[in-house]
Each structure stands twice: as structure tokens, then as C-alpha cells.
PDB file of C-alpha atoms in Angstrom:
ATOM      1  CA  UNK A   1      12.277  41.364   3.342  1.00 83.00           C
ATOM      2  CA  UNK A   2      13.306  37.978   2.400  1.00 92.00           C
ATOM      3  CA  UNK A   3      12.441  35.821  -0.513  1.00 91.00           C
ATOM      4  CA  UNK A   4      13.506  32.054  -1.109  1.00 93.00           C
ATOM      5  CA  UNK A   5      14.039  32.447  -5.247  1.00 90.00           C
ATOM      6  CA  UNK A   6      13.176  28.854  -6.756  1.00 89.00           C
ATOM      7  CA  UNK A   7      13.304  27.036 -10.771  1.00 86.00           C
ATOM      8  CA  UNK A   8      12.284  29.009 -13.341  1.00 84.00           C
ATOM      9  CA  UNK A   9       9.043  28.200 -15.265  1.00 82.00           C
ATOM     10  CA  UNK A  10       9.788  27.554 -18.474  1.00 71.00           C
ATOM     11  CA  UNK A  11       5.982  26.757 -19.109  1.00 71.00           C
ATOM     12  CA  UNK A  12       4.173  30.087 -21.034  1.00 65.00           C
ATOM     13  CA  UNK A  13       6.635  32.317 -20.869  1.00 67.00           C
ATOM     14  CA  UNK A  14       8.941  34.079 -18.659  1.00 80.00           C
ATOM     15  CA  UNK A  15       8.331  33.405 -14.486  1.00 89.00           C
ATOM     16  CA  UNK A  16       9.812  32.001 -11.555  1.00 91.00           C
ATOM     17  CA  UNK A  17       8.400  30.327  -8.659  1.00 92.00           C
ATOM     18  CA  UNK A  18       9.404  32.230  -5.096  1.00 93.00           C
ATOM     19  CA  UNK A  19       8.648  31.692  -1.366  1.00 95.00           C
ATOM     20  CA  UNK A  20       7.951  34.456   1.038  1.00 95.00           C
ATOM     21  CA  UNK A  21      10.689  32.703   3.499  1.00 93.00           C
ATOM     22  CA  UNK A  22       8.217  33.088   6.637  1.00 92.00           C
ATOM     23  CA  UNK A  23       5.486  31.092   4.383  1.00 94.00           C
ATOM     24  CA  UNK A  24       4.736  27.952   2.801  1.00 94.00           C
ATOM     25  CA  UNK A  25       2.899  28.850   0.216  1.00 96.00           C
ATOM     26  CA  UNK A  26       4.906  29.242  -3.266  1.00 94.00           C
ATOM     27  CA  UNK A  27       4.291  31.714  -5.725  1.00 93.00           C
ATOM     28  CA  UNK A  28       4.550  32.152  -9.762  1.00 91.00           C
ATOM     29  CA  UNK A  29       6.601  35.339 -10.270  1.00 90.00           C
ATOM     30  CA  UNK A  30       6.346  37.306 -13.736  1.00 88.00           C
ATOM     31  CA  UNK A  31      10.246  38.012 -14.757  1.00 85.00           C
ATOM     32  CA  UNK A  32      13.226  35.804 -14.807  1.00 83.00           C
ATOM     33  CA  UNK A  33      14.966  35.918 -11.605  1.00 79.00           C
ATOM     34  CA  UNK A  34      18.500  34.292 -11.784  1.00 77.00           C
ATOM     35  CA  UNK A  35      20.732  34.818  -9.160  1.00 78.00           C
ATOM     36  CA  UNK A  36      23.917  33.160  -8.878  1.00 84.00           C
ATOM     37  CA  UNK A  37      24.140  30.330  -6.388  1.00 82.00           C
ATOM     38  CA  UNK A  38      27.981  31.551  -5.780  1.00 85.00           C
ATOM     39  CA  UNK A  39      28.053  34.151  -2.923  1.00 81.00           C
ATOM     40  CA  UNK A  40      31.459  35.081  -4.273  1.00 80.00           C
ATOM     41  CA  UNK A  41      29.754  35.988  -7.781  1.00 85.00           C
ATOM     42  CA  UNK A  42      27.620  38.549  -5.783  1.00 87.00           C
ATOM     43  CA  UNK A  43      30.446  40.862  -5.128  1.00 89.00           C
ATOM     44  CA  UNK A  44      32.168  44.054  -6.734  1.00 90.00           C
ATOM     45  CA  UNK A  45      35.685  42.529  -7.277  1.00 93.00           C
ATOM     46  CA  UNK A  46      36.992  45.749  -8.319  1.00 93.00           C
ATOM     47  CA  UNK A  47      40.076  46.495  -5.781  1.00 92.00           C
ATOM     48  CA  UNK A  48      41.940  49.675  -7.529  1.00 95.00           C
ATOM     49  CA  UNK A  49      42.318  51.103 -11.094  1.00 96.00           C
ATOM     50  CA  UNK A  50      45.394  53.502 -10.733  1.00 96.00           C
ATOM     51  CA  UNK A  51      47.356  54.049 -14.391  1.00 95.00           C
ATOM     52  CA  UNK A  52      50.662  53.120 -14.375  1.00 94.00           C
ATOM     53  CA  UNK A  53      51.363  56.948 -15.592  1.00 94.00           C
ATOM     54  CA  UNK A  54      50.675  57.899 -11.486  1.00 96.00           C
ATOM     55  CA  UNK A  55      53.133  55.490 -10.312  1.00 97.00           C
ATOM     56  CA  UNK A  56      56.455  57.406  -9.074  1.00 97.00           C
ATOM     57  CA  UNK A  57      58.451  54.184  -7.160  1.00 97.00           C
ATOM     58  CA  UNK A  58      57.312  50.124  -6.706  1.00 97.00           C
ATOM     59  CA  UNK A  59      59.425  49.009  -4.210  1.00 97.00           C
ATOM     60  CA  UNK A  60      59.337  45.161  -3.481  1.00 97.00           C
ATOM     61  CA  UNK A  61      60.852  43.733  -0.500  1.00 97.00           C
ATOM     62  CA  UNK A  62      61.079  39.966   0.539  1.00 94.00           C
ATOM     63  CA  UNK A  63      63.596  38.158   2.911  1.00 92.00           C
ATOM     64  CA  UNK A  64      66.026  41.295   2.827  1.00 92.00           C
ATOM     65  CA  UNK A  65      66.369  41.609  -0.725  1.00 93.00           C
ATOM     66  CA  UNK A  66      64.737  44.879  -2.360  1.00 95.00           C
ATOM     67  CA  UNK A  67      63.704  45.428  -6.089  1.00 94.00           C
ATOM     68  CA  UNK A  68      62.658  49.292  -6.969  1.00 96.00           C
ATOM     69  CA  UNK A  69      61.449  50.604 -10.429  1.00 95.00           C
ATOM     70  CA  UNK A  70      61.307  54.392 -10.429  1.00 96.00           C
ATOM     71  CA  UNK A  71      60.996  57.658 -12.614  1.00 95.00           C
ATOM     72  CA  UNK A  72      62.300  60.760 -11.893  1.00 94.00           C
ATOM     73  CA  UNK A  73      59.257  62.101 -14.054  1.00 93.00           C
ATOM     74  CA  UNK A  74      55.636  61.437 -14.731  1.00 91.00           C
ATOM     75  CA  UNK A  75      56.736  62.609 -18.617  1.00 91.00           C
ATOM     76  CA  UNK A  76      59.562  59.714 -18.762  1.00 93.00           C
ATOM     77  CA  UNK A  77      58.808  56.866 -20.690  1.00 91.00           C
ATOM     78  CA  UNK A  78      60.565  53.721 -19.353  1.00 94.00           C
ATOM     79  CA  UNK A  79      60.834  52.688 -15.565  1.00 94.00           C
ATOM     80  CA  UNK A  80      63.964  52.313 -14.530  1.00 93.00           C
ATOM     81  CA  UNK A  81      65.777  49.686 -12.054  1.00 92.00           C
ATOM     82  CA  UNK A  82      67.782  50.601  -9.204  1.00 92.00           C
ATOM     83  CA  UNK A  83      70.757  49.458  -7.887  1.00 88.00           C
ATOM     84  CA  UNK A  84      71.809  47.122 -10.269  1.00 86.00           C
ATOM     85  CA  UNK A  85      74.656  45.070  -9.617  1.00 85.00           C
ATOM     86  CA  UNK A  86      77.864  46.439 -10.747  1.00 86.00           C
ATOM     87  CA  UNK A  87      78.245  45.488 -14.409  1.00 85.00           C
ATOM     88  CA  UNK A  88      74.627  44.406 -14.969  1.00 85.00           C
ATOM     89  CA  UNK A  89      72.427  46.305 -17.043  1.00 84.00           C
ATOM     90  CA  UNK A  90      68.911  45.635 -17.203  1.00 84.00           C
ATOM     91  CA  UNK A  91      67.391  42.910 -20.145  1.00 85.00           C
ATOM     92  CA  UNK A  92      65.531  45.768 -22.388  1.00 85.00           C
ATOM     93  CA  UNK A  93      64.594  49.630 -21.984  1.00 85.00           C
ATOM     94  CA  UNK A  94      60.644  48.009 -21.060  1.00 88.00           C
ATOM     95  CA  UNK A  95      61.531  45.552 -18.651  1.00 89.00           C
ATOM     96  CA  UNK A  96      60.487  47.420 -15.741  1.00 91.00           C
ATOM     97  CA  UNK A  97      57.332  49.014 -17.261  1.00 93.00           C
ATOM     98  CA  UNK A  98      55.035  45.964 -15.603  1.00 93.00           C
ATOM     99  CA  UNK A  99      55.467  46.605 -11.693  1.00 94.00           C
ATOM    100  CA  UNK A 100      53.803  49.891 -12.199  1.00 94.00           C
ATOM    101  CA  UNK A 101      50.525  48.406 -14.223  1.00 95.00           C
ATOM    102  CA  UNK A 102      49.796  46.468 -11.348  1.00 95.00           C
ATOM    103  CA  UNK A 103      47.181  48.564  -9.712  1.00 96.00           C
ATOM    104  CA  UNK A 104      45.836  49.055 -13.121  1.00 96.00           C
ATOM    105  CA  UNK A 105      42.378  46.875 -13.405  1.00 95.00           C
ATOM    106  CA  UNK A 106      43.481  45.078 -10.231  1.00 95.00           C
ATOM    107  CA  UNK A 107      40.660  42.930  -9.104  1.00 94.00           C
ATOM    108  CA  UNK A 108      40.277  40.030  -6.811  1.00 93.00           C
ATOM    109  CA  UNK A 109      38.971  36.304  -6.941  1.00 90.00           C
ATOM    110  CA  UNK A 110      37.942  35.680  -3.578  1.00 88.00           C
ATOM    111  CA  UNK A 111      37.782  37.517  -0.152  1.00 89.00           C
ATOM    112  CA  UNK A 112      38.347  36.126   3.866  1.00 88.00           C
ATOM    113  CA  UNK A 113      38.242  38.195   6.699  1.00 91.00           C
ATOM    114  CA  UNK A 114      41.162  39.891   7.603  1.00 85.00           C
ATOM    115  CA  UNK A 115      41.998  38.511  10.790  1.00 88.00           C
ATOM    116  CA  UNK A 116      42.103  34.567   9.016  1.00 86.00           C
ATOM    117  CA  UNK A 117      44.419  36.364   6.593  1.00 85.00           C
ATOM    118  CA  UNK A 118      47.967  35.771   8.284  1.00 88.00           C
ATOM    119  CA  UNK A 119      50.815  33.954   6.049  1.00 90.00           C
ATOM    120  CA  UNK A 120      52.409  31.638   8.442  1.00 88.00           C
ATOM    121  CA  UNK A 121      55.737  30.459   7.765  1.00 91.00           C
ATOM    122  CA  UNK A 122      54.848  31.169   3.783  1.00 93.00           C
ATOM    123  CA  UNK A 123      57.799  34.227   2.282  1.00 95.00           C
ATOM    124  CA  UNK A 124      56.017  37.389   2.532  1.00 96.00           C
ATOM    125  CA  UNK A 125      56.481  40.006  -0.679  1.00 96.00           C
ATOM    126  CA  UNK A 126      55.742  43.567   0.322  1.00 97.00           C
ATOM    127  CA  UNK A 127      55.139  45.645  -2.450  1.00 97.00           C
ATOM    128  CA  UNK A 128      54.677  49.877  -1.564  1.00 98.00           C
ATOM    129  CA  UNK A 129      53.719  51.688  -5.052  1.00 98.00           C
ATOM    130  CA  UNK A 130      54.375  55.600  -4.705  1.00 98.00           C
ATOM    131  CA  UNK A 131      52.322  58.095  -7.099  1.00 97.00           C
ATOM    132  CA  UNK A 132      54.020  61.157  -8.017  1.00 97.00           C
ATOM    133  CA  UNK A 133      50.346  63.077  -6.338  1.00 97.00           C
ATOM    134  CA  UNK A 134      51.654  61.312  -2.833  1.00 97.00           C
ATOM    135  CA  UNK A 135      48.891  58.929  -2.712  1.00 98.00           C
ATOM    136  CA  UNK A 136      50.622  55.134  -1.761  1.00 98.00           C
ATOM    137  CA  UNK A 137      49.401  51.884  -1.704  1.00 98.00           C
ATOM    138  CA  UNK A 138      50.992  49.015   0.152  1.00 98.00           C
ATOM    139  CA  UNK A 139      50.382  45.326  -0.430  1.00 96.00           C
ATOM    140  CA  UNK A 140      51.458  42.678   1.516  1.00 96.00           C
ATOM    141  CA  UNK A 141      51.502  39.144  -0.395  1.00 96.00           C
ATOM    142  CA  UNK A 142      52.004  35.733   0.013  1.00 96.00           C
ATOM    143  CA  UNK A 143      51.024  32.097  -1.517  1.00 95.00           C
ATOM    144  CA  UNK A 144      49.600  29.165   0.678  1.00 90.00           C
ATOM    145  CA  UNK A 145      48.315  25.818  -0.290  1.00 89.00           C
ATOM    146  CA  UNK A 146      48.352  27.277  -4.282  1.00 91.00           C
ATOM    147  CA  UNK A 147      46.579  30.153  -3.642  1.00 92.00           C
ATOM    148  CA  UNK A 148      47.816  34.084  -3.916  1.00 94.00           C
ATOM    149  CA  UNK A 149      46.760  36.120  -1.577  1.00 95.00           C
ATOM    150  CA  UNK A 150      47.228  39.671  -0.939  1.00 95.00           C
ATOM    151  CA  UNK A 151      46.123  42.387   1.948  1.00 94.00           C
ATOM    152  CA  UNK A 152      45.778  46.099   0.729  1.00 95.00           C
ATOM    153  CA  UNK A 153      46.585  49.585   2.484  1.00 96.00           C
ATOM    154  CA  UNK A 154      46.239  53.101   1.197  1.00 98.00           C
ATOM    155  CA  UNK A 155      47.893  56.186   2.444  1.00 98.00           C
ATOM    156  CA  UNK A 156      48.822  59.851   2.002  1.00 98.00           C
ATOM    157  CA  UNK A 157      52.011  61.748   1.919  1.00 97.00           C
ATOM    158  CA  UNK A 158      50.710  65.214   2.605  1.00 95.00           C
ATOM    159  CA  UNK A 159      54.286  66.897   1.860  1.00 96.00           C
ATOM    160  CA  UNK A 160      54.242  64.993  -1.157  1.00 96.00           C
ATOM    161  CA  UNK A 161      50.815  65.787  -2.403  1.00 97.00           C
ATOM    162  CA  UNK A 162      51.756  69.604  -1.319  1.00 96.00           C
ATOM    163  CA  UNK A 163      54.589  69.919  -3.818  1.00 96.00           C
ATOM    164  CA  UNK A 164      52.962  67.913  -6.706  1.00 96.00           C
ATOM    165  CA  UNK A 165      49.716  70.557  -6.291  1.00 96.00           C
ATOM    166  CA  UNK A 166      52.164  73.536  -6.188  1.00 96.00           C
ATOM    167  CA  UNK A 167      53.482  72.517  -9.403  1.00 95.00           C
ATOM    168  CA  UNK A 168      49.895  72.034 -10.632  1.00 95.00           C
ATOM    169  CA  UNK A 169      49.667  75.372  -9.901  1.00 96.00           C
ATOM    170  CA  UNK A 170      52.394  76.951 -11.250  1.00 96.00           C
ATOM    171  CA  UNK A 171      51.954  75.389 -14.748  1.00 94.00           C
ATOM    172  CA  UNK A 172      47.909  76.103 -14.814  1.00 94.00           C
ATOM    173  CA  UNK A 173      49.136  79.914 -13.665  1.00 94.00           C
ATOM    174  CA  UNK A 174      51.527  80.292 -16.529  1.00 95.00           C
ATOM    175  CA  UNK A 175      49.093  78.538 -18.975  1.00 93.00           C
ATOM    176  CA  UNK A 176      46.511  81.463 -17.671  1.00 91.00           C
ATOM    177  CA  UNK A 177      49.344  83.999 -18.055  1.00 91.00           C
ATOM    178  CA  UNK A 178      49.887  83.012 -21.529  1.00 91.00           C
ATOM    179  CA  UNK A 179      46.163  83.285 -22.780  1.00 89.00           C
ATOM    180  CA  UNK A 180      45.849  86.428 -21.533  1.00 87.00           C
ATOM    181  CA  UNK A 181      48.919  88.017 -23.450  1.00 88.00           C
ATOM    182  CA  UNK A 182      47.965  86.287 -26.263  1.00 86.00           C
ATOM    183  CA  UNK A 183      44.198  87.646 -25.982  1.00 84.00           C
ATOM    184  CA  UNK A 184      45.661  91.281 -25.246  1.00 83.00           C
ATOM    185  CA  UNK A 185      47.755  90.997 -27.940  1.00 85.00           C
ATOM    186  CA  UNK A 186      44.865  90.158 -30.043  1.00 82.00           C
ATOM    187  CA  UNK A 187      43.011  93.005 -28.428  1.00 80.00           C
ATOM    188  CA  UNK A 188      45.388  95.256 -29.296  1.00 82.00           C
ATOM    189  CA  UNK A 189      45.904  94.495 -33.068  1.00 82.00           C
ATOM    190  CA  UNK A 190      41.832  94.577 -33.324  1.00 78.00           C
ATOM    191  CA  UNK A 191      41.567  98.434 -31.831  1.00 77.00           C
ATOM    192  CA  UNK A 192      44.579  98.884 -34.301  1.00 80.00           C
ATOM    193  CA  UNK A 193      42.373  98.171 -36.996  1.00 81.00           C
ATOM    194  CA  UNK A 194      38.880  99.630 -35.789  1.00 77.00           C
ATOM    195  CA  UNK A 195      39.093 101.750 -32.360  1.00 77.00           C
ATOM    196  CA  UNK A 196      35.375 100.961 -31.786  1.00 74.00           C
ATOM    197  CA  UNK A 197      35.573  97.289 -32.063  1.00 71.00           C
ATOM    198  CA  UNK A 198      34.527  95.308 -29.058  1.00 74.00           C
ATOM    199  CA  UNK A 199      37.177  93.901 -27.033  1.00 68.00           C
ATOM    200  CA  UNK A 200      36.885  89.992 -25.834  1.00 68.00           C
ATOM    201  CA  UNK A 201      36.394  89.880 -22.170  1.00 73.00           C
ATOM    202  CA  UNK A 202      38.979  88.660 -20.065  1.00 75.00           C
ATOM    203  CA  UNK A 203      38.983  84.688 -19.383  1.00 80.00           C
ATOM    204  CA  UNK A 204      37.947  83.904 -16.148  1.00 88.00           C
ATOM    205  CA  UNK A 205      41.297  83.368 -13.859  1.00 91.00           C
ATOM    206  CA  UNK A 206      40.920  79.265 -12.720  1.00 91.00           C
ATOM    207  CA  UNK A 207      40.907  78.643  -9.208  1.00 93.00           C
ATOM    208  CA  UNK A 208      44.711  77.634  -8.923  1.00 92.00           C
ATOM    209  CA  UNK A 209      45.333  81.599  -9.970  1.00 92.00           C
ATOM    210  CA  UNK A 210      42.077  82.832  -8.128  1.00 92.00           C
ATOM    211  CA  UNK A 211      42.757  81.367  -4.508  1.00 95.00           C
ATOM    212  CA  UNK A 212      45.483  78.953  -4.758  1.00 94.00           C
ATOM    213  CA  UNK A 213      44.400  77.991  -1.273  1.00 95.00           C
ATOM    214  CA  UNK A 214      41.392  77.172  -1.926  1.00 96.00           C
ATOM    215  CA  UNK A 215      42.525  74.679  -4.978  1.00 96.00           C
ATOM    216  CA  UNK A 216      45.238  73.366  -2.928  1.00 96.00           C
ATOM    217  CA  UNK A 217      42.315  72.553   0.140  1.00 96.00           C
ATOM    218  CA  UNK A 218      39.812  70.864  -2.961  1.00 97.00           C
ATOM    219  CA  UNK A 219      42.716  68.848  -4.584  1.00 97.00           C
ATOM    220  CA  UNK A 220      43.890  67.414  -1.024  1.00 97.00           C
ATOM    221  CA  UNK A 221      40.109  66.671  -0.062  1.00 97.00           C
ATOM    222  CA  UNK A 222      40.144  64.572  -3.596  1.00 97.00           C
ATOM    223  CA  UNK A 223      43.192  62.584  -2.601  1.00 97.00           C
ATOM    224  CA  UNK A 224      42.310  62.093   0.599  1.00 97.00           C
ATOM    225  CA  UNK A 225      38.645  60.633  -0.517  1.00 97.00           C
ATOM    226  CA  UNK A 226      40.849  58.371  -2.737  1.00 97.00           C
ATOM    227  CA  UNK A 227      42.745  56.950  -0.046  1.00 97.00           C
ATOM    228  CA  UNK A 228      39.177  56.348   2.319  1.00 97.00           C
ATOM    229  CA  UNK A 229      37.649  54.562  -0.760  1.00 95.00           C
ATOM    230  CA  UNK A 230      40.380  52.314  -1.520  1.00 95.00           C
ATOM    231  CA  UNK A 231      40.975  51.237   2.290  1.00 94.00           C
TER     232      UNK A 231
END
């Protein structure tokens, strides 16, 4: 179906004149219909929204020279730089912290086709952001005539998503481990008391403890839908 959308009718209330685009005959529409004349307004602009507290490494490399940010754990505060020149130390304990928002709300102004998107002779920044749950993104960025441009690629470290789940795992096991002592425990000073008194059941094991497989197979099948959506 296709509809020519014309002026709005500002005469007794709300309406707006349309054209069946096969016909000439024009037509007073109830409703305000105000579509914006810019294609480019039309589209989702959302590119990624990963929190900084994901974000492992950004490495940045550009004519041979390489910047990397990195913590050794999601838990650590402060990124840190590496390789800094001997008897350099870096401006403040936060200066770091902003390579690893970037994914964070990133959104775009304007889209080409991929094949018109080549950078010439323009310096070329590529930019590989590592989450601690494997998943990667690399962007590959450039300016020409004023304008920033940027193409995106997602990926998946399998060996690195294994471990991170594993120690998923083991903490949600010894969380599960610790509830239940805690309710037998409880248990036991209640039958103390009153031999008769009923006894909580038993929490239900979750399914990291039940069939670690299983959760392993579920949490890779999440990244890996993560990685299809963003490419």
C-alpha cells in the first residue's frame, strides 16, 4: 500500500489531506499525520548500549602506535593504561575510565552503504573493546571532508565466554551451598525447640547447580544472539 501524505488541515479540527499514490483524487484524513520529510529521521539510530562495567581491554591502534586501557577485574574501579613510557605516570586515577563508556548509548547520525564506506588516504583508528563475558566489538574509524565515520563488527571468544560462565557457576553454586546450610541450620535449631514443627522445604537448586551444562549451553546461546543483533 502506498499513500502520498499531504498539508495538514488546520480548518475544523484535526485532518490531513492524502493521495492513494495510483489516484488522483485527494482525500481529507481524520488524525494528524506528520511524518518527517528527513529519511534519516525515520531510522532507529541506536548502534550498541554495552556498560562500561563489561568492558575487560580497549585497545586503539593507528599508524603503529597502540593505546590499551584494561582491568584485571570487572570489581576494579579505575582503568588502567598500559605500557607507559618509562617514568610517565598517567594524569589522574580516572583518566582512562572514558574509552570503556564508549559503547555505552552509542548511536549514529547518519548511515551509507558499506561498500561507499572506505577511508582513502584518511588515518584509520581501530578500536577492539574486549568484555570480560568474551563478547568483542571492533570499530574501524576515520574522518573525511569533517565528517566521523565509523564501521562496526561483533564477535565471540568462545574460550573466553567458557571461563567467565564457569566462574558464574562456581559463585551461584557456593551462594546455593550457603543457603542451604544456613536453612539446615535453621532447621535444626527449630526441631530443637518443637520436634513436630514443620521443616522449610529445600530451595530449589538453580540451573548452574542443576545441569551446569545446560546453563553453560543457555548463557552461550544469549551471547551469541548478542553478537547476531549487533552485526
Amino acid at each position: 500500500v502506498r499513500l502520498i501524505i499531504g498539508n495538514f488541515s488546520g480548518r475544523g479540527g484535526e485532518g490531513t489531506f492524502v493521495r492513494r499514490a495510483d489516484q488522483p483524487q485527494s482525500l481529507l484524513a481524520s488524525g494528524n499525520i506528520a511524518p518527517d520529510k528527513v529519511a534519516a529521521n525515520w531510522l532507529v539510530k541506536d548502534i550498541a548500549d554495552i556498560p562500561s562495567s563489561r568492558v575487560r581491554e580497549v585497545r586503539i591502534d593507528s599508524q603503529g602506535k597502540v593505546l590499551r586501557v584494561y582491568k584485571d577485574n570487572a570489581s576494579e574501579a579505575n582503568y588502567r593504561v598500559a605500557d607507559l613510557p618509562k617514568g610517565s605516570e598517567a594524569a589522574s586515577e580516572f583518566v582512562a575510565n572514558g574509552f570503556a563508556s564508549v559503547l555505552s548509548g552509542l548511536r549514529f547520525d547518519d548511515v551509507l552503504p558499506v561498500a561507499a564506506a572506505t577511508p582513502g588516504d584518511a588515518r584509520v583508528w581501530t578500536s577492539t573493546y574486549a568484555m570480560f563475558d568474551g563478547l568483542a566489538v571492533t570499530a574501524t574509524a576515520w574522518e573525511k571532508d569533517g565528517k566521523d565515520y565509523a564501521t562496526f563488527v561483533a564477535t565471540l571468544d568462545e574460550a573466553v565466554a567458557g571461563t567467565h560462565i564457569e566462574a558464574a557457576q562456581a559463585v551461584e553454586r557456593a551462594q546455593f551451598e550457603q543457603i542451604k546450610a544456613e536453612n539446615a541450620a535453621a532447621a535444626a535449631a527449630a526441631a530443637e525447640k518443637d520436634p513436630k514443627a514443620e521443616v522449610a522445604p529445600s530451595p530449589e537448586p538453580p540451573l548452574a547447580v542443576a545441569d551446569p551444562g545446560k546453563d553453560r549451553d543457555n548463557r552461550l546461546a544469549v551471547l551469541r544472539t548478542e553478537v547476531e543483533t549487533l552485526n
